[in-house]
Amino acid sequence: DGGITQSPKYLFRKEGQNVTLSCEQNLNHDAMYWYRQDPGQGLRLIYYSQIVNDFQKGDIAEGYSVSREKKESFPLTVTSAQKNPTAFYLCASNAGYTDTQYFGPGTRLTVL
Amino acid sequence: GENVEQHPSTLSVQEGDSAVIKCTYSDSASNYFPWYKQELGKRPQLIIDIRSNVGEKKDQRIAVTLNKTAKHFSLHITETQPEDSAVYFCAASWGHDMRFGAGTRLTVKP
């Protein structure tokens, strides 16, 4: 999982702002995922992408957007439409021929 | 869709004792069941996984059992150590659809 990086580690957002979280992997993995983690809860799927230029909504996609222009990169934008964005955001990837997902170190987003 | 329930939410044991965490799932199509360990502020790390064609898997002090008929699977940690203290998540997946339990906070008292 050292091949998956996320930046920044901490991010502060003002009300009404859009912010973009970065996720990069050098594992040559086909599939990438974004999860949101709130205290005392499991991980909830926001978006996932199985191939370049294609992505699917997860359970809590409202207020978020993604792109997959390169195999290595899957950025997540938290828009002003997301009313409660304060959370820990985790990116993951897997090779496609296996189910095992490996996680990045996460970005903690706080709304001021 | 898949629903995964995990129990207990918190677990405290003495060093050297065993710890057991249980999960149930709803979708009979699920065929892959990983367990992740997450330390405070860190990423979840895969510690063990099991596929639906296997009933039990062991890796040193950690073992996982799967009962497909009952749709439940369990994590067993023997000879617990203080460094085992963390939050543990179970998950169930079919293809790219992976659903996580709410987590168990394990505390191992020295």
PDB file of C-alpha atoms in Angstrom:
ATOM      1  CA  ASP A   1       0.000   0.000   0.000  1.00  0.00           C
ATOM      2  CA  GLY A   2       3.022   2.278  -0.051  1.00  0.00           C
ATOM      3  CA  GLY A   3       2.229   2.739  -3.759  1.00  0.00           C
ATOM      4  CA  ILE A   4      -0.938   4.714  -3.046  1.00  0.00           C
ATOM      5  CA  THR A   5      -0.528   8.324  -2.018  1.00  0.00           C
ATOM      6  CA  GLN A   6      -3.049  10.932  -1.001  1.00  0.00           C
ATOM      7  CA  SER A   7      -2.617  14.650  -0.553  1.00  0.00           C
ATOM      8  CA  PRO A   8      -2.946  16.754   1.362  1.00  0.00           C
ATOM      9  CA  LYS A   9      -2.938  14.952   4.707  1.00  0.00           C
ATOM     10  CA  TYR A  10      -5.056  17.716   6.281  1.00  0.00           C
ATOM     11  CA  LEU A  11      -7.397  20.080   4.464  1.00  0.00           C
ATOM     12  CA  PHE A  12      -9.506  22.908   5.735  1.00  0.00           C
ATOM     13  CA  ARG A  13     -12.420  24.248   3.763  1.00  0.00           C
ATOM     14  CA  LYS A  14     -14.585  27.275   4.206  1.00  0.00           C
ATOM     15  CA  GLU A  15     -18.299  27.044   3.711  1.00  0.00           C
ATOM     16  CA  GLY A  16     -19.239  27.304   0.023  1.00  0.00           C
ATOM     17  CA  GLN A  17     -15.836  26.275  -1.320  1.00  0.00           C
ATOM     18  CA  ASN A  18     -15.035  23.348  -3.557  1.00  0.00           C
ATOM     19  CA  VAL A  19     -11.905  21.385  -2.674  1.00  0.00           C
ATOM     20  CA  THR A  20     -10.091  18.608  -4.506  1.00  0.00           C
ATOM     21  CA  LEU A  21      -8.409  15.640  -2.832  1.00  0.00           C
ATOM     22  CA  SER A  22      -5.629  13.908  -4.709  1.00  0.00           C
ATOM     23  CA  CYS A  23      -5.118  10.144  -5.027  1.00  0.00           C
ATOM     24  CA  GLU A  24      -2.263   8.637  -7.005  1.00  0.00           C
ATOM     25  CA  GLN A  25      -1.108   5.025  -7.359  1.00  0.00           C
ATOM     26  CA  ASN A  26       1.911   3.503  -9.075  1.00  0.00           C
ATOM     27  CA  LEU A  27       0.763  -0.091  -8.676  1.00  0.00           C
ATOM     28  CA  ASN A  28      -0.694  -0.337 -12.185  1.00  0.00           C
ATOM     29  CA  HIS A  29      -4.064  -1.080 -10.614  1.00  0.00           C
ATOM     30  CA  ASP A  30      -7.127  -0.845 -12.822  1.00  0.00           C
ATOM     31  CA  ALA A  31      -9.731  -0.032 -10.182  1.00  0.00           C
ATOM     32  CA  MET A  32      -9.760   2.870  -7.764  1.00  0.00           C
ATOM     33  CA  TYR A  33     -12.192   3.837  -5.017  1.00  0.00           C
ATOM     34  CA  TRP A  34     -13.074   6.715  -2.717  1.00  0.00           C
ATOM     35  CA  TYR A  35     -14.483   6.082   0.759  1.00  0.00           C
ATOM     36  CA  ARG A  36     -15.633   8.361   3.494  1.00  0.00           C
ATOM     37  CA  GLN A  37     -15.062   7.451   7.146  1.00  0.00           C
ATOM     38  CA  ASP A  38     -16.913   9.092  10.017  1.00  0.00           C
ATOM     39  CA  PRO A  39     -16.187   8.439  13.716  1.00  0.00           C
ATOM     40  CA  GLY A  40     -17.663   5.170  14.914  1.00  0.00           C
ATOM     41  CA  GLN A  41     -18.722   4.136  11.450  1.00  0.00           C
ATOM     42  CA  GLY A  42     -17.394   1.885   8.768  1.00  0.00           C
ATOM     43  CA  LEU A  43     -16.220   3.023   5.366  1.00  0.00           C
ATOM     44  CA  ARG A  44     -18.854   4.207   2.935  1.00  0.00           C
ATOM     45  CA  LEU A  45     -18.280   4.183  -0.812  1.00  0.00           C
ATOM     46  CA  ILE A  46     -18.470   7.522  -2.612  1.00  0.00           C
ATOM     47  CA  TYR A  47     -17.309   6.665  -6.151  1.00  0.00           C
ATOM     48  CA  TYR A  48     -15.329   3.981  -7.897  1.00  0.00           C
ATOM     49  CA  SER A  49     -13.669   3.590 -11.266  1.00  0.00           C
ATOM     50  CA  GLN A  50     -12.791   0.343 -12.988  1.00  0.00           C
ATOM     51  CA  ILE A  51     -11.085   1.816 -16.046  1.00  0.00           C
ATOM     52  CA  VAL A  52      -9.878   5.146 -17.359  1.00  0.00           C
ATOM     53  CA  ASN A  53     -12.622   7.587 -18.364  1.00  0.00           C
ATOM     54  CA  ASP A  54     -15.284   5.581 -16.550  1.00  0.00           C
ATOM     55  CA  PHE A  55     -16.597   5.824 -12.992  1.00  0.00           C
ATOM     56  CA  GLN A  56     -19.662   4.815 -11.022  1.00  0.00           C
ATOM     57  CA  LYS A  57     -21.530   6.326  -8.081  1.00  0.00           C
ATOM     58  CA  GLY A  58     -21.351   4.617  -4.739  1.00  0.00           C
ATOM     59  CA  ASP A  59     -23.791   4.872  -1.869  1.00  0.00           C
ATOM     60  CA  ILE A  60     -23.096   8.499  -0.916  1.00  0.00           C
ATOM     61  CA  ALA A  61     -22.103  10.257  -4.175  1.00  0.00           C
ATOM     62  CA  GLU A  62     -24.254  13.358  -3.674  1.00  0.00           C
ATOM     63  CA  GLY A  63     -22.110  16.474  -3.310  1.00  0.00           C
ATOM     64  CA  TYR A  64     -18.991  14.798  -4.709  1.00  0.00           C
ATOM     65  CA  SER A  65     -17.470  14.494  -8.184  1.00  0.00           C
ATOM     66  CA  VAL A  66     -14.544  12.544  -9.632  1.00  0.00           C
ATOM     67  CA  SER A  67     -12.542  12.141 -12.817  1.00  0.00           C
ATOM     68  CA  ARG A  68     -10.319   9.354 -14.148  1.00  0.00           C
ATOM     69  CA  GLU A  69      -8.271  10.790 -16.977  1.00  0.00           C
ATOM     70  CA  LYS A  70      -5.200   8.696 -16.155  1.00  0.00           C
ATOM     71  CA  LYS A  71      -4.892   5.189 -14.793  1.00  0.00           C
ATOM     72  CA  GLU A  72      -2.694   6.430 -11.956  1.00  0.00           C
ATOM     73  CA  SER A  73      -4.924   9.239 -10.738  1.00  0.00           C
ATOM     74  CA  PHE A  74      -8.437   9.483  -9.294  1.00  0.00           C
ATOM     75  CA  PRO A  75      -9.074  12.929  -7.758  1.00  0.00           C
ATOM     76  CA  LEU A  76     -12.156  13.611  -5.666  1.00  0.00           C
ATOM     77  CA  THR A  77     -13.824  17.024  -5.555  1.00  0.00           C
ATOM     78  CA  VAL A  78     -15.940  17.871  -2.546  1.00  0.00           C
ATOM     79  CA  THR A  79     -18.402  20.481  -3.749  1.00  0.00           C
ATOM     80  CA  SER A  80     -20.329  23.094  -1.806  1.00  0.00           C
ATOM     81  CA  ALA A  81     -23.396  20.897  -2.297  1.00  0.00           C
ATOM     82  CA  GLN A  82     -21.981  18.433   0.251  1.00  0.00           C
ATOM     83  CA  LYS A  83     -23.569  19.746   3.442  1.00  0.00           C
ATOM     84  CA  ASN A  84     -21.519  17.814   5.969  1.00  0.00           C
ATOM     85  CA  PRO A  85     -18.101  17.183   4.430  1.00  0.00           C
ATOM     86  CA  THR A  86     -16.010  16.980   7.605  1.00  0.00           C
ATOM     87  CA  ALA A  87     -14.627  13.430   7.568  1.00  0.00           C
ATOM     88  CA  PHE A  88     -11.616  11.224   6.877  1.00  0.00           C
ATOM     89  CA  TYR A  89     -11.380  10.383   3.165  1.00  0.00           C
ATOM     90  CA  LEU A  90      -9.674   7.216   2.024  1.00  0.00           C
ATOM     91  CA  CYS A  91      -8.672   6.243  -1.473  1.00  0.00           C
ATOM     92  CA  ALA A  92      -8.133   2.596  -2.395  1.00  0.00           C
ATOM     93  CA  SER A  93      -7.159   0.561  -5.419  1.00  0.00           C
ATOM     94  CA  ASN A  94      -7.070  -3.019  -6.584  1.00  0.00           C
ATOM     95  CA  ALA A  95      -5.657  -4.863  -9.521  1.00  0.00           C
ATOM     96  CA  GLY A  96      -8.964  -5.858 -11.043  1.00  0.00           C
ATOM     97  CA  TYR A  97      -8.169  -9.561 -11.189  1.00  0.00           C
ATOM     98  CA  THR A  98      -8.233  -9.663  -7.395  1.00  0.00           C
ATOM     99  CA  ASP A  99     -10.714  -8.409  -4.846  1.00  0.00           C
ATOM    100  CA  THR A 100      -8.144  -7.119  -2.364  1.00  0.00           C
ATOM    101  CA  GLN A 101      -8.244  -3.371  -1.914  1.00  0.00           C
ATOM    102  CA  TYR A 102      -5.254  -1.418  -0.642  1.00  0.00           C
ATOM    103  CA  PHE A 103      -5.679   1.953   0.972  1.00  0.00           C
ATOM    104  CA  GLY A 104      -3.893   5.269   0.810  1.00  0.00           C
ATOM    105  CA  PRO A 105      -2.982   7.167   4.005  1.00  0.00           C
ATOM    106  CA  GLY A 106      -6.107   9.322   3.921  1.00  0.00           C
ATOM    107  CA  THR A 107      -7.018  13.005   3.928  1.00  0.00           C
ATOM    108  CA  ARG A 108      -8.739  14.582   6.897  1.00  0.00           C
ATOM    109  CA  LEU A 109     -11.084  17.322   5.695  1.00  0.00           C
ATOM    110  CA  THR A 110     -12.450  19.895   8.122  1.00  0.00           C
ATOM    111  CA  VAL A 111     -14.998  22.549   7.315  1.00  0.00           C
ATOM    112  CA  LEU A 112     -14.377  25.805   9.144  1.00  0.00           C
TER     113      LEU A 112
ATOM    114  CA  GLY B   1     -27.525  -4.351  -1.473  1.00  0.00           C
ATOM    115  CA  GLU B   2     -25.098  -5.924   0.938  1.00  0.00           C
ATOM    116  CA  ASN B   3     -25.359  -5.140   4.632  1.00  0.00           C
ATOM    117  CA  VAL B   4     -22.598  -6.077   7.063  1.00  0.00           C
ATOM    118  CA  GLU B   5     -23.083  -6.080  10.818  1.00  0.00           C
ATOM    119  CA  GLN B   6     -20.142  -6.300  13.194  1.00  0.00           C
ATOM    120  CA  HIS B   7     -20.055  -7.118  16.916  1.00  0.00           C
ATOM    121  CA  PRO B   8     -18.973  -6.088  19.440  1.00  0.00           C
ATOM    122  CA  SER B   9     -18.336  -2.397  18.865  1.00  0.00           C
ATOM    123  CA  THR B  10     -15.758  -2.350  21.664  1.00  0.00           C
ATOM    124  CA  LEU B  11     -13.734  -5.180  23.174  1.00  0.00           C
ATOM    125  CA  SER B  12     -11.278  -5.071  26.032  1.00  0.00           C
ATOM    126  CA  VAL B  13      -9.042  -8.043  26.888  1.00  0.00           C
ATOM    127  CA  GLN B  14      -6.030  -8.753  29.046  1.00  0.00           C
ATOM    128  CA  GLU B  15      -2.710  -9.304  27.339  1.00  0.00           C
ATOM    129  CA  GLY B  16      -2.365 -12.955  26.433  1.00  0.00           C
ATOM    130  CA  ASP B  17      -6.099 -13.601  26.210  1.00  0.00           C
ATOM    131  CA  SER B  18      -7.955 -14.289  22.976  1.00  0.00           C
ATOM    132  CA  ALA B  19     -10.234 -11.862  21.148  1.00  0.00           C
ATOM    133  CA  VAL B  20     -13.106 -12.754  18.840  1.00  0.00           C
ATOM    134  CA  ILE B  21     -14.953 -10.363  16.531  1.00  0.00           C
ATOM    135  CA  LYS B  22     -18.014 -11.483  14.607  1.00  0.00           C
ATOM    136  CA  CYS B  23     -19.655 -10.263  11.407  1.00  0.00           C
ATOM    137  CA  THR B  24     -22.772 -11.185   9.516  1.00  0.00           C
ATOM    138  CA  TYR B  25     -23.629 -10.340   5.934  1.00  0.00           C
ATOM    139  CA  SER B  26     -26.834 -10.360   3.946  1.00  0.00           C
ATOM    140  CA  ASP B  27     -25.934 -10.937   0.276  1.00  0.00           C
ATOM    141  CA  SER B  28     -25.359 -14.597  -0.515  1.00  0.00           C
ATOM    142  CA  ALA B  29     -23.441 -13.517  -3.635  1.00  0.00           C
ATOM    143  CA  SER B  30     -20.600 -12.152  -1.492  1.00  0.00           C
ATOM    144  CA  ASN B  31     -17.539 -14.301  -1.999  1.00  0.00           C
ATOM    145  CA  TYR B  32     -14.620 -12.406  -0.469  1.00  0.00           C
ATOM    146  CA  PHE B  33     -14.229 -11.438   3.187  1.00  0.00           C
ATOM    147  CA  PRO B  34     -11.235  -9.328   4.242  1.00  0.00           C
ATOM    148  CA  TRP B  35     -10.347  -8.023   7.694  1.00  0.00           C
ATOM    149  CA  TYR B  36      -8.592  -4.702   8.141  1.00  0.00           C
ATOM    150  CA  LYS B  37      -6.764  -3.226  11.127  1.00  0.00           C
ATOM    151  CA  GLN B  38      -6.746   0.543  11.503  1.00  0.00           C
ATOM    152  CA  GLU B  39      -4.655   2.429  14.020  1.00  0.00           C
ATOM    153  CA  LEU B  40      -5.643   5.923  15.021  1.00  0.00           C
ATOM    154  CA  GLY B  41      -5.316   8.344  12.114  1.00  0.00           C
ATOM    155  CA  LYS B  42      -3.797   5.719   9.844  1.00  0.00           C
ATOM    156  CA  ARG B  43      -4.947   3.802   6.793  1.00  0.00           C
ATOM    157  CA  PRO B  44      -6.736   0.438   7.130  1.00  0.00           C
ATOM    158  CA  GLN B  45      -4.260  -2.409   6.676  1.00  0.00           C
ATOM    159  CA  LEU B  46      -5.314  -5.822   5.404  1.00  0.00           C
ATOM    160  CA  ILE B  47      -4.483  -8.455   8.028  1.00  0.00           C
ATOM    161  CA  ILE B  48      -6.207 -11.540   6.686  1.00  0.00           C
ATOM    162  CA  ASP B  49      -8.851 -12.495   4.153  1.00  0.00           C
ATOM    163  CA  ILE B  50     -10.898 -15.519   3.198  1.00  0.00           C
ATOM    164  CA  ARG B  51     -12.799 -16.564   0.112  1.00  0.00           C
ATOM    165  CA  SER B  52     -16.124 -18.341   0.012  1.00  0.00           C
ATOM    166  CA  ASN B  53     -14.651 -21.675  -1.014  1.00  0.00           C
ATOM    167  CA  VAL B  54     -12.659 -21.888   2.232  1.00  0.00           C
ATOM    168  CA  GLY B  55     -14.009 -22.407   5.742  1.00  0.00           C
ATOM    169  CA  GLU B  56     -10.993 -21.340   7.781  1.00  0.00           C
ATOM    170  CA  LYS B  57      -7.673 -19.594   7.311  1.00  0.00           C
ATOM    171  CA  LYS B  58      -4.901 -18.995   9.789  1.00  0.00           C
ATOM    172  CA  ASP B  59      -1.843 -16.759   9.841  1.00  0.00           C
ATOM    173  CA  GLN B  60       0.219 -17.034  13.015  1.00  0.00           C
ATOM    174  CA  ARG B  61      -1.922 -15.584  15.846  1.00  0.00           C
ATOM    175  CA  ILE B  62      -4.779 -14.570  13.564  1.00  0.00           C
ATOM    176  CA  ALA B  63      -7.477 -16.808  12.129  1.00  0.00           C
ATOM    177  CA  VAL B  64     -10.715 -16.248  10.269  1.00  0.00           C
ATOM    178  CA  THR B  65     -13.646 -18.641   9.993  1.00  0.00           C
ATOM    179  CA  LEU B  66     -16.500 -18.479   7.503  1.00  0.00           C
ATOM    180  CA  ASN B  67     -19.918 -20.088   7.700  1.00  0.00           C
ATOM    181  CA  LYS B  68     -21.569 -19.497   4.337  1.00  0.00           C
ATOM    182  CA  THR B  69     -24.816 -21.165   5.296  1.00  0.00           C
ATOM    183  CA  ALA B  70     -25.292 -18.881   8.275  1.00  0.00           C
ATOM    184  CA  LYS B  71     -23.688 -15.916   6.475  1.00  0.00           C
ATOM    185  CA  HIS B  72     -21.285 -15.091   9.230  1.00  0.00           C
ATOM    186  CA  PHE B  73     -17.545 -14.920   9.626  1.00  0.00           C
ATOM    187  CA  SER B  74     -15.296 -14.277  12.579  1.00  0.00           C
ATOM    188  CA  LEU B  75     -11.813 -12.995  13.393  1.00  0.00           C
ATOM    189  CA  HIS B  76      -9.867 -14.747  16.125  1.00  0.00           C
ATOM    190  CA  ILE B  77      -6.738 -13.267  17.659  1.00  0.00           C
ATOM    191  CA  THR B  78      -4.859 -15.451  20.121  1.00  0.00           C
ATOM    192  CA  GLU B  79      -2.195 -14.445  22.641  1.00  0.00           C
ATOM    193  CA  THR B  80      -3.125 -10.799  22.285  1.00  0.00           C
ATOM    194  CA  GLN B  81      -0.446  -8.130  22.712  1.00  0.00           C
ATOM    195  CA  PRO B  82      -0.765  -4.388  23.430  1.00  0.00           C
ATOM    196  CA  GLU B  83       0.190  -3.646  19.807  1.00  0.00           C
ATOM    197  CA  ASP B  84      -2.964  -5.465  18.704  1.00  0.00           C
ATOM    198  CA  SER B  85      -4.946  -2.519  20.084  1.00  0.00           C
ATOM    199  CA  ALA B  86      -6.694  -0.859  17.125  1.00  0.00           C
ATOM    200  CA  VAL B  87     -10.011  -0.718  15.304  1.00  0.00           C
ATOM    201  CA  TYR B  88     -10.782  -3.815  13.259  1.00  0.00           C
ATOM    202  CA  PHE B  89     -13.143  -3.785  10.269  1.00  0.00           C
ATOM    203  CA  CYS B  90     -14.695  -6.718   8.515  1.00  0.00           C
ATOM    204  CA  ALA B  91     -15.935  -6.476   4.943  1.00  0.00           C
ATOM    205  CA  ALA B  92     -17.872  -8.557   2.461  1.00  0.00           C
ATOM    206  CA  SER B  93     -17.631  -8.156  -1.273  1.00  0.00           C
ATOM    207  CA  TRP B  94     -18.744  -9.421  -4.622  1.00  0.00           C
ATOM    208  CA  GLY B  95     -16.710  -8.037  -7.474  1.00  0.00           C
ATOM    209  CA  HIS B  96     -16.140  -4.344  -6.874  1.00  0.00           C
ATOM    210  CA  ASP B  97     -18.961  -4.001  -4.360  1.00  0.00           C
ATOM    211  CA  MET B  98     -17.295  -4.108  -0.936  1.00  0.00           C
ATOM    212  CA  ARG B  99     -19.274  -3.282   2.207  1.00  0.00           C
ATOM    213  CA  PHE B 100     -17.707  -2.687   5.589  1.00  0.00           C
ATOM    214  CA  GLY B 101     -18.832  -3.336   9.123  1.00  0.00           C
ATOM    215  CA  ALA B 102     -18.885  -0.426  11.577  1.00  0.00           C
ATOM    216  CA  GLY B 103     -15.688  -1.556  13.282  1.00  0.00           C
ATOM    217  CA  THR B 104     -14.599  -2.996  16.624  1.00  0.00           C
ATOM    218  CA  ARG B 105     -12.294  -1.055  18.904  1.00  0.00           C
ATOM    219  CA  LEU B 106     -10.011  -3.615  20.530  1.00  0.00           C
ATOM    220  CA  THR B 107      -8.050  -2.630  23.615  1.00  0.00           C
ATOM    221  CA  VAL B 108      -5.424  -5.012  24.979  1.00  0.00           C
ATOM    222  CA  LYS B 109      -4.495  -4.202  28.569  1.00  0.00           C
ATOM    223  CA  PRO B 110      -0.921  -4.990  29.610  1.00  0.00           C
TER     224      PRO B 110
END
